[in-house]
Amino acid sequence: MTHPLDPPADPFEVARRAADDIASLTGVERHDIAVTLGSGWGKAADLIGETVATVPATEVTGFSRPALEGHVGTLRSVRTAQGRHVLVIGARTHYYEGHGVRRVVHSVRTAAASGATTMVLTNGAGGIRETWAPGQPVLISDHINLTADTPLEGATFIDMTDLYSARLRAVAREVDPTLDEGVYCQFRGPQYETPAEVRMARAIGGDIVGMSTALEAIAARQAGMEVLGFSLITNLAAGISPTPLSHEEVIEAGREAEGRISRLLADVIGRVAS
Ligand code: HPA
């Protein structure tokens, strides 16, 4: 089955079409900020502001998938108290799904084509630092991309210094001065890491292990957006945790922390948007 993003399509042209779909389906011509809600961050959409429109992602070009693969989530247009427009992306395609990086970063490129100049990426992830506890949100200060893949095609050389904006991290700390930060290592997944892989991640400078955000951040930078990244530590990483990891544990930690961290995220977005 062909997909709109399959070569020879131009992924940026497909993103422009997706942005046009969002404009016509939501009635909001341009968005200022976009936020992708990962595990545990879902309640933020209701706290950011007033939902102007909710669109099933399947109605937006390039987000559609072959029928059997199930639910892809929604895109929401939310208006903040200051009258700014936030595109809330509740539809993430993971690299481990095996559909290629174009589909992984399509939501980010669509956000940029919709006018967003700030991309807020959130996820649930494993923590390598023993001082961190499940349920704790941390800022992403930098990343190590261990997928051996990239959303950049051809000889596209893009600077990654200050990818996770120091300015936006400072804004987040104005909201919560206790926020710690760390380096996010993206593994391909979907298996969780082995303890040896976690030791390697620590040895090379990683603090957080996950399966989503680095590739998205690279695409956001390519699109010229300012990036803010948050991880919810849903579990201590394999070998750091005394018990085996389970998907249920990850989901449960997200559920427990959801109210608190969603409030934090909404407050940070309120400041960034003001
Ligand atoms: N590793 C990778 N991804 C994750 C983890 C983890 O420990 N927890 C939640 N997502």
PDB file of N, CA and C in Angstrom, residues 1-2 24 31 33 58 62 85 96 116 124 133 150 155-156 160 174 203-204 207 210 216 223-224 228 235 239 265 271:
ATOM      1  N   MET A   1       0.856  -1.198   0.000  1.00  0.00           N
ATOM      2  CA  MET A   1       0.000   0.000   0.000  1.00  0.00           C
ATOM      3  C   MET A   1       0.887   1.242   0.000  1.00  0.00           C
ATOM      4  N   THR A   2       0.601   2.159  -0.924  1.00  0.00           N
ATOM      5  CA  THR A   2       1.444   3.355  -0.960  1.00  0.00           C
ATOM      6  C   THR A   2       0.978   4.368   0.078  1.00  0.00           C
ATOM      7  N   SER A  24      -7.903  24.208   7.251  1.00  0.00           N
ATOM      8  CA  SER A  24      -9.307  24.163   6.838  1.00  0.00           C
ATOM      9  C   SER A  24     -10.163  23.376   7.828  1.00  0.00           C
ATOM     10  N   HIS A  31      -0.621  28.401  13.418  1.00  0.00           N
ATOM     11  CA  HIS A  31      -0.366  28.089  14.827  1.00  0.00           C
ATOM     12  C   HIS A  31       0.989  28.667  15.229  1.00  0.00           C
ATOM     13  N   ILE A  33       2.747  27.741  18.275  1.00  0.00           N
ATOM     14  CA  ILE A  33       3.540  26.750  19.010  1.00  0.00           C
ATOM     15  C   ILE A  33       2.940  25.388  18.741  1.00  0.00           C
ATOM     16  N   THR A  58      -6.181  10.942  11.086  1.00  0.00           N
ATOM     17  CA  THR A  58      -6.399  10.246   9.812  1.00  0.00           C
ATOM     18  C   THR A  58      -6.991  11.159   8.737  1.00  0.00           C
ATOM     19  N   GLY A  62      -0.922  12.523   5.117  1.00  0.00           N
ATOM     20  CA  GLY A  62       0.346  11.951   5.564  1.00  0.00           C
ATOM     21  C   GLY A  62       0.273  11.287   6.919  1.00  0.00           C
ATOM     22  N   HIS A  85      -2.165  30.497  19.385  1.00  0.00           N
ATOM     23  CA  HIS A  85      -2.697  29.225  18.900  1.00  0.00           C
ATOM     24  C   HIS A  85      -1.667  28.110  19.052  1.00  0.00           C
ATOM     25  N   TYR A  96      10.311   2.692  15.718  1.00  0.00           N
ATOM     26  CA  TYR A  96      10.281   1.222  15.780  1.00  0.00           C
ATOM     27  C   TYR A  96       9.103   0.622  15.033  1.00  0.00           C
ATOM     28  N   ALA A 116       4.231  27.165  13.223  1.00  0.00           N
ATOM     29  CA  ALA A 116       4.810  27.078  14.567  1.00  0.00           C
ATOM     30  C   ALA A 116       6.317  27.349  14.523  1.00  0.00           C
ATOM     31  N   GLY A 124       7.678   9.777  27.578  1.00  0.00           N
ATOM     32  CA  GLY A 124       7.936   8.984  28.776  1.00  0.00           C
ATOM     33  C   GLY A 124       9.225   8.230  28.515  1.00  0.00           C
ATOM     34  N   ALA A 133      13.462   9.683  40.323  1.00  0.00           N
ATOM     35  CA  ALA A 133      12.438   8.710  40.702  1.00  0.00           C
ATOM     36  C   ALA A 133      11.350   8.671  39.630  1.00  0.00           C
ATOM     37  N   THR A 150      18.422   9.249  10.399  1.00  0.00           N
ATOM     38  CA  THR A 150      18.224  10.696  10.462  1.00  0.00           C
ATOM     39  C   THR A 150      17.062  11.095   9.569  1.00  0.00           C
ATOM     40  N   ALA A 155      22.906  15.654   1.305  1.00  0.00           N
ATOM     41  CA  ALA A 155      23.991  16.368   1.993  1.00  0.00           C
ATOM     42  C   ALA A 155      23.428  17.609   2.680  1.00  0.00           C
ATOM     43  N   THR A 156      22.671  17.366   3.736  1.00  0.00           N
ATOM     44  CA  THR A 156      22.003  18.457   4.461  1.00  0.00           C
ATOM     45  C   THR A 156      22.715  18.622   5.794  1.00  0.00           C
ATOM     46  N   MET A 160      23.685  21.441  15.292  1.00  0.00           N
ATOM     47  CA  MET A 160      22.886  20.886  16.396  1.00  0.00           C
ATOM     48  C   MET A 160      23.323  21.472  17.749  1.00  0.00           C
ATOM     49  N   GLU A 174      11.702  28.884  35.290  1.00  0.00           N
ATOM     50  CA  GLU A 174      10.979  29.962  35.988  1.00  0.00           C
ATOM     51  C   GLU A 174       9.670  29.401  36.546  1.00  0.00           C
ATOM     52  N   ALA A 203      27.941   5.734  30.086  1.00  0.00           N
ATOM     53  CA  ALA A 203      29.366   5.990  29.845  1.00  0.00           C
ATOM     54  C   ALA A 203      29.579   7.043  28.755  1.00  0.00           C
ATOM     55  N   ILE A 204      28.679   7.103  27.788  1.00  0.00           N
ATOM     56  CA  ILE A 204      28.857   8.077  26.704  1.00  0.00           C
ATOM     57  C   ILE A 204      28.155   9.401  27.005  1.00  0.00           C
ATOM     58  N   ASP A 207      21.696  10.359  30.175  1.00  0.00           N
ATOM     59  CA  ASP A 207      20.976  10.344  31.457  1.00  0.00           C
ATOM     60  C   ASP A 207      19.584   9.738  31.334  1.00  0.00           C
ATOM     61  N   GLY A 210      15.202   6.550  25.722  1.00  0.00           N
ATOM     62  CA  GLY A 210      13.867   6.569  25.147  1.00  0.00           C
ATOM     63  C   GLY A 210      13.887   6.165  23.688  1.00  0.00           C
ATOM     64  N   GLU A 216      12.833  13.525  16.040  1.00  0.00           N
ATOM     65  CA  GLU A 216      11.873  14.631  15.903  1.00  0.00           C
ATOM     66  C   GLU A 216      12.560  15.974  16.119  1.00  0.00           C
ATOM     67  N   ALA A 223      13.754  22.557  10.414  1.00  0.00           N
ATOM     68  CA  ALA A 223      12.651  23.454  10.034  1.00  0.00           C
ATOM     69  C   ALA A 223      12.818  24.841  10.660  1.00  0.00           C
ATOM     70  N   GLY A 224      13.888  25.031  11.434  1.00  0.00           N
ATOM     71  CA  GLY A 224      14.160  26.351  12.006  1.00  0.00           C
ATOM     72  C   GLY A 224      13.406  26.638  13.288  1.00  0.00           C
ATOM     73  N   LEU A 228      11.955  22.671  22.734  1.00  0.00           N
ATOM     74  CA  LEU A 228      11.970  22.418  24.175  1.00  0.00           C
ATOM     75  C   LEU A 228      11.594  20.954  24.369  1.00  0.00           C
ATOM     76  N   ASN A 235      10.298   5.164  34.675  1.00  0.00           N
ATOM     77  CA  ASN A 235      10.949   4.019  35.338  1.00  0.00           C
ATOM     78  C   ASN A 235      12.436   4.286  35.366  1.00  0.00           C
ATOM     79  N   GLY A 239      18.620  -2.399  34.660  1.00  0.00           N
ATOM     80  CA  GLY A 239      19.879  -2.559  35.394  1.00  0.00           C
ATOM     81  C   GLY A 239      20.053  -1.516  36.491  1.00  0.00           C
ATOM     82  N   LEU A 265       3.484  21.497  32.207  1.00  0.00           N
ATOM     83  CA  LEU A 265       3.651  21.726  30.764  1.00  0.00           C
ATOM     84  C   LEU A 265       2.764  22.871  30.295  1.00  0.00           C
ATOM     85  N   ARG A 271       3.756  30.505  29.363  1.00  0.00           N
ATOM     86  CA  ARG A 271       4.843  31.504  29.424  1.00  0.00           C
ATOM     87  C   ARG A 271       5.527  31.683  28.094  1.00  0.00           C
TER      88      ARG A 271
END
